[in-house]
Amino acid sequence: MSRRMTRVVAATLAALVTVAATAAPLAAQSKSVKAAVSASASPVLVGGWSGTATVPLPDSVIVVPVLYTFTQSGTTVVGQAMVPGQGTGPISNVVLTGKRVRFRVTAPEGKLLEHDGTFGADGSIEGMVNMDKQPIAKFKIAPRKDSKSMPKK
């Protein structure tokens, strides 16, 4: 893969979390998204999450740290996303259905990065990031211990 293509993929991945918008109302989401992260409880999204996004390339793999913070305002879930050193932005289109979570991150150049993940028994979320309906990365995030606030750049 060319250096230019590698930079484009890296920039797109950095844009994973540099976005704007609002989220879907909680009333339209599954009732099961209310409890703690234990295997016996239903999953909860509100709070801070950290992990990685992994982009496969023909001759290597790029792993980028990612941070997400989801908050509730009234009946709406909103979020803030961050790639350390790359910037922050709001998350949109948050949809929770049972153990499945979907949300959108809009890259600065307007590309939509659709996240589609599933809560695991350990409380983590693992899934795919798609752009133009094509998978571009895998992501895995887990609740942050300091989930009260978004880290500073």
PDB file of C-alpha atoms in Angstrom:
ATOM      1  CA  MET A   1       0.000   0.000   0.000  1.00  0.00           C
ATOM      2  CA  SER A   2       1.321   3.436  -0.840  1.00  0.00           C
ATOM      3  CA  ARG A   3       2.336   5.959   1.812  1.00  0.00           C
ATOM      4  CA  ARG A   4      -0.460   8.251   0.604  1.00  0.00           C
ATOM      5  CA  MET A   5      -3.067   5.517   1.077  1.00  0.00           C
ATOM      6  CA  THR A   6      -1.657   4.702   4.523  1.00  0.00           C
ATOM      7  CA  ARG A   7      -1.923   8.396   5.490  1.00  0.00           C
ATOM      8  CA  VAL A   8      -5.506   8.542   4.167  1.00  0.00           C
ATOM      9  CA  VAL A   9      -6.449   5.468   6.212  1.00  0.00           C
ATOM     10  CA  ALA A  10      -4.715   6.885   9.302  1.00  0.00           C
ATOM     11  CA  ALA A  11      -6.428  10.265   8.839  1.00  0.00           C
ATOM     12  CA  THR A  12      -9.792   8.567   8.362  1.00  0.00           C
ATOM     13  CA  LEU A  13      -9.250   6.560  11.519  1.00  0.00           C
ATOM     14  CA  ALA A  14      -8.233   9.698  13.408  1.00  0.00           C
ATOM     15  CA  ALA A  15     -11.473  11.226  12.150  1.00  0.00           C
ATOM     16  CA  LEU A  16     -13.331   8.312  13.739  1.00  0.00           C
ATOM     17  CA  VAL A  17     -13.888  10.491  16.714  1.00  0.00           C
ATOM     18  CA  THR A  18     -13.884  14.067  15.445  1.00  0.00           C
ATOM     19  CA  VAL A  19     -17.585  14.647  14.835  1.00  0.00           C
ATOM     20  CA  ALA A  20     -20.826  16.572  15.349  1.00  0.00           C
ATOM     21  CA  ALA A  21     -24.580  16.012  16.007  1.00  0.00           C
ATOM     22  CA  THR A  22     -27.138  14.662  18.484  1.00  0.00           C
ATOM     23  CA  ALA A  23     -28.394  11.246  19.515  1.00  0.00           C
ATOM     24  CA  ALA A  24     -31.625   9.245  19.337  1.00  0.00           C
ATOM     25  CA  PRO A  25     -34.064   9.557  22.265  1.00  0.00           C
ATOM     26  CA  LEU A  26     -33.811   6.934  24.985  1.00  0.00           C
ATOM     27  CA  ALA A  27     -37.556   6.377  24.727  1.00  0.00           C
ATOM     28  CA  ALA A  28     -36.991   4.911  21.257  1.00  0.00           C
ATOM     29  CA  GLN A  29     -34.319   2.580  22.561  1.00  0.00           C
ATOM     30  CA  SER A  30     -34.573  -0.812  24.216  1.00  0.00           C
ATOM     31  CA  LYS A  31     -35.583  -0.964  27.900  1.00  0.00           C
ATOM     32  CA  SER A  32     -32.687  -3.330  28.539  1.00  0.00           C
ATOM     33  CA  VAL A  33     -30.136  -0.501  28.450  1.00  0.00           C
ATOM     34  CA  LYS A  34     -30.395   0.630  32.048  1.00  0.00           C
ATOM     35  CA  ALA A  35     -28.183  -1.408  34.366  1.00  0.00           C
ATOM     36  CA  ALA A  36     -24.515  -1.878  35.163  1.00  0.00           C
ATOM     37  CA  VAL A  37     -21.905  -3.680  33.146  1.00  0.00           C
ATOM     38  CA  SER A  38     -21.984  -7.079  34.862  1.00  0.00           C
ATOM     39  CA  ALA A  39     -22.681 -10.183  32.806  1.00  0.00           C
ATOM     40  CA  SER A  40     -26.021 -10.706  34.544  1.00  0.00           C
ATOM     41  CA  ALA A  41     -27.201  -7.112  34.101  1.00  0.00           C
ATOM     42  CA  SER A  42     -28.288  -5.307  30.969  1.00  0.00           C
ATOM     43  CA  PRO A  43     -25.637  -3.119  29.375  1.00  0.00           C
ATOM     44  CA  VAL A  44     -25.340   0.610  29.967  1.00  0.00           C
ATOM     45  CA  LEU A  45     -23.769   3.064  27.535  1.00  0.00           C
ATOM     46  CA  VAL A  46     -23.771   6.287  29.576  1.00  0.00           C
ATOM     47  CA  GLY A  47     -20.265   7.018  30.868  1.00  0.00           C
ATOM     48  CA  GLY A  48     -16.725   6.993  29.579  1.00  0.00           C
ATOM     49  CA  TRP A  49     -15.185   4.347  27.325  1.00  0.00           C
ATOM     50  CA  SER A  50     -11.652   3.760  26.080  1.00  0.00           C
ATOM     51  CA  GLY A  51     -10.093   1.290  23.722  1.00  0.00           C
ATOM     52  CA  THR A  52      -8.713   0.936  20.236  1.00  0.00           C
ATOM     53  CA  ALA A  53      -9.657   0.977  16.588  1.00  0.00           C
ATOM     54  CA  THR A  54      -7.677  -1.449  14.448  1.00  0.00           C
ATOM     55  CA  VAL A  55      -7.293  -0.822  10.717  1.00  0.00           C
ATOM     56  CA  PRO A  56      -5.989  -3.746   8.653  1.00  0.00           C
ATOM     57  CA  LEU A  57      -3.686  -2.832   5.788  1.00  0.00           C
ATOM     58  CA  PRO A  58      -2.274  -5.204   3.157  1.00  0.00           C
ATOM     59  CA  ASP A  59       1.147  -5.322   4.812  1.00  0.00           C
ATOM     60  CA  SER A  60       0.473  -4.127   8.370  1.00  0.00           C
ATOM     61  CA  VAL A  61      -2.097  -3.034  10.931  1.00  0.00           C
ATOM     62  CA  ILE A  62      -2.679   0.413  12.436  1.00  0.00           C
ATOM     63  CA  VAL A  63      -3.966   0.501  16.023  1.00  0.00           C
ATOM     64  CA  VAL A  64      -5.296   3.863  17.224  1.00  0.00           C
ATOM     65  CA  PRO A  65      -6.429   4.679  20.785  1.00  0.00           C
ATOM     66  CA  VAL A  66     -10.020   5.944  20.985  1.00  0.00           C
ATOM     67  CA  LEU A  67     -12.052   7.523  23.792  1.00  0.00           C
ATOM     68  CA  TYR A  68     -15.826   7.955  23.887  1.00  0.00           C
ATOM     69  CA  THR A  69     -18.035   9.602  26.503  1.00  0.00           C
ATOM     70  CA  PHE A  70     -21.808   9.140  26.346  1.00  0.00           C
ATOM     71  CA  THR A  71     -24.078  11.312  28.506  1.00  0.00           C
ATOM     72  CA  GLN A  72     -27.817  11.579  28.957  1.00  0.00           C
ATOM     73  CA  SER A  73     -29.657  14.873  28.761  1.00  0.00           C
ATOM     74  CA  GLY A  74     -33.353  14.349  29.404  1.00  0.00           C
ATOM     75  CA  THR A  75     -34.377  11.500  27.125  1.00  0.00           C
ATOM     76  CA  THR A  76     -31.502  12.012  24.682  1.00  0.00           C
ATOM     77  CA  VAL A  77     -28.114  10.299  24.693  1.00  0.00           C
ATOM     78  CA  VAL A  78     -25.325  12.515  23.388  1.00  0.00           C
ATOM     79  CA  GLY A  79     -21.653  11.771  23.117  1.00  0.00           C
ATOM     80  CA  GLN A  80     -18.181  13.100  22.769  1.00  0.00           C
ATOM     81  CA  ALA A  81     -15.467  11.210  20.918  1.00  0.00           C
ATOM     82  CA  MET A  82     -11.704  11.655  20.923  1.00  0.00           C
ATOM     83  CA  VAL A  83      -8.527  10.373  19.354  1.00  0.00           C
ATOM     84  CA  PRO A  84      -5.745  11.610  21.669  1.00  0.00           C
ATOM     85  CA  GLY A  85      -3.690  14.236  19.888  1.00  0.00           C
ATOM     86  CA  GLN A  86      -6.180  14.428  17.004  1.00  0.00           C
ATOM     87  CA  GLY A  87      -9.172  16.221  18.515  1.00  0.00           C
ATOM     88  CA  THR A  88     -12.703  15.742  19.814  1.00  0.00           C
ATOM     89  CA  GLY A  89     -16.261  16.041  18.603  1.00  0.00           C
ATOM     90  CA  PRO A  90     -19.838  14.994  19.348  1.00  0.00           C
ATOM     91  CA  ILE A  91     -21.279  11.585  18.468  1.00  0.00           C
ATOM     92  CA  SER A  92     -24.665  11.264  16.711  1.00  0.00           C
ATOM     93  CA  ASN A  93     -27.382   8.726  15.915  1.00  0.00           C
ATOM     94  CA  VAL A  94     -26.926   6.627  19.051  1.00  0.00           C
ATOM     95  CA  VAL A  95     -29.219   3.592  18.944  1.00  0.00           C
ATOM     96  CA  LEU A  96     -29.310   0.899  21.636  1.00  0.00           C
ATOM     97  CA  THR A  97     -31.224  -2.312  21.015  1.00  0.00           C
ATOM     98  CA  GLY A  98     -30.659  -5.028  23.591  1.00  0.00           C
ATOM     99  CA  LYS A  99     -26.906  -5.667  23.594  1.00  0.00           C
ATOM    100  CA  ARG A 100     -26.366  -3.990  20.211  1.00  0.00           C
ATOM    101  CA  VAL A 101     -25.186  -0.368  19.971  1.00  0.00           C
ATOM    102  CA  ARG A 102     -24.881   1.754  16.847  1.00  0.00           C
ATOM    103  CA  PHE A 103     -23.643   5.324  16.503  1.00  0.00           C
ATOM    104  CA  ARG A 104     -22.161   7.668  13.926  1.00  0.00           C
ATOM    105  CA  VAL A 105     -18.982   9.711  13.929  1.00  0.00           C
ATOM    106  CA  THR A 106     -18.711  12.348  11.184  1.00  0.00           C
ATOM    107  CA  ALA A 107     -15.166  12.956   9.944  1.00  0.00           C
ATOM    108  CA  PRO A 108     -14.053  16.568   9.354  1.00  0.00           C
ATOM    109  CA  GLU A 109     -14.285  16.085   5.586  1.00  0.00           C
ATOM    110  CA  GLY A 110     -17.897  14.950   6.006  1.00  0.00           C
ATOM    111  CA  LYS A 111     -17.383  11.186   5.756  1.00  0.00           C
ATOM    112  CA  LEU A 112     -19.710   9.177   7.976  1.00  0.00           C
ATOM    113  CA  LEU A 113     -18.113   6.518  10.141  1.00  0.00           C
ATOM    114  CA  GLU A 114     -20.843   4.137  11.263  1.00  0.00           C
ATOM    115  CA  HIS A 115     -20.060   2.116  14.394  1.00  0.00           C
ATOM    116  CA  ASP A 116     -21.950  -1.136  14.940  1.00  0.00           C
ATOM    117  CA  GLY A 117     -21.041  -3.082  18.063  1.00  0.00           C
ATOM    118  CA  THR A 118     -22.218  -5.577  20.644  1.00  0.00           C
ATOM    119  CA  PHE A 119     -21.805  -5.597  24.421  1.00  0.00           C
ATOM    120  CA  GLY A 120     -19.751  -8.578  25.567  1.00  0.00           C
ATOM    121  CA  ALA A 121     -20.210 -10.561  28.770  1.00  0.00           C
ATOM    122  CA  ASP A 122     -17.343  -8.535  30.288  1.00  0.00           C
ATOM    123  CA  GLY A 123     -19.140  -5.226  29.597  1.00  0.00           C
ATOM    124  CA  SER A 124     -16.897  -4.202  26.703  1.00  0.00           C
ATOM    125  CA  ILE A 125     -18.242  -3.226  23.282  1.00  0.00           C
ATOM    126  CA  GLU A 126     -16.720  -4.781  20.181  1.00  0.00           C
ATOM    127  CA  GLY A 127     -17.669  -4.198  16.575  1.00  0.00           C
ATOM    128  CA  MET A 128     -16.954  -2.726  13.178  1.00  0.00           C
ATOM    129  CA  VAL A 129     -16.513   0.778  11.819  1.00  0.00           C
ATOM    130  CA  ASN A 130     -17.949   1.184   8.321  1.00  0.00           C
ATOM    131  CA  MET A 131     -17.473   3.985   5.811  1.00  0.00           C
ATOM    132  CA  ASP A 132     -19.554   4.068   2.618  1.00  0.00           C
ATOM    133  CA  LYS A 133     -21.076   0.750   3.784  1.00  0.00           C
ATOM    134  CA  GLN A 134     -17.630  -0.900   3.721  1.00  0.00           C
ATOM    135  CA  PRO A 135     -15.797  -2.126   6.841  1.00  0.00           C
ATOM    136  CA  ILE A 136     -12.644  -0.098   7.515  1.00  0.00           C
ATOM    137  CA  ALA A 137     -11.770  -0.931  11.130  1.00  0.00           C
ATOM    138  CA  LYS A 138     -12.585  -3.037  14.159  1.00  0.00           C
ATOM    139  CA  PHE A 139     -13.136  -1.308  17.469  1.00  0.00           C
ATOM    140  CA  LYS A 140     -13.144  -2.533  21.048  1.00  0.00           C
ATOM    141  CA  ILE A 141     -13.885  -0.274  23.996  1.00  0.00           C
ATOM    142  CA  ALA A 142     -14.411  -0.816  27.718  1.00  0.00           C
ATOM    143  CA  PRO A 143     -15.772   1.409  30.476  1.00  0.00           C
ATOM    144  CA  ARG A 144     -13.238   3.918  31.825  1.00  0.00           C
ATOM    145  CA  LYS A 145     -12.725   4.114  35.557  1.00  0.00           C
ATOM    146  CA  ASP A 146     -12.750   7.924  35.291  1.00  0.00           C
ATOM    147  CA  SER A 147     -15.940   7.958  33.221  1.00  0.00           C
ATOM    148  CA  LYS A 148     -17.275  11.197  34.715  1.00  0.00           C
ATOM    149  CA  SER A 149     -15.585  13.428  32.152  1.00  0.00           C
ATOM    150  CA  MET A 150     -13.859  13.512  28.808  1.00  0.00           C
ATOM    151  CA  PRO A 151     -10.051  13.630  28.966  1.00  0.00           C
ATOM    152  CA  LYS A 152      -8.391  16.849  27.857  1.00  0.00           C
ATOM    153  CA  LYS A 153      -6.516  16.995  24.555  1.00  0.00           C
TER     154      LYS A 153
END
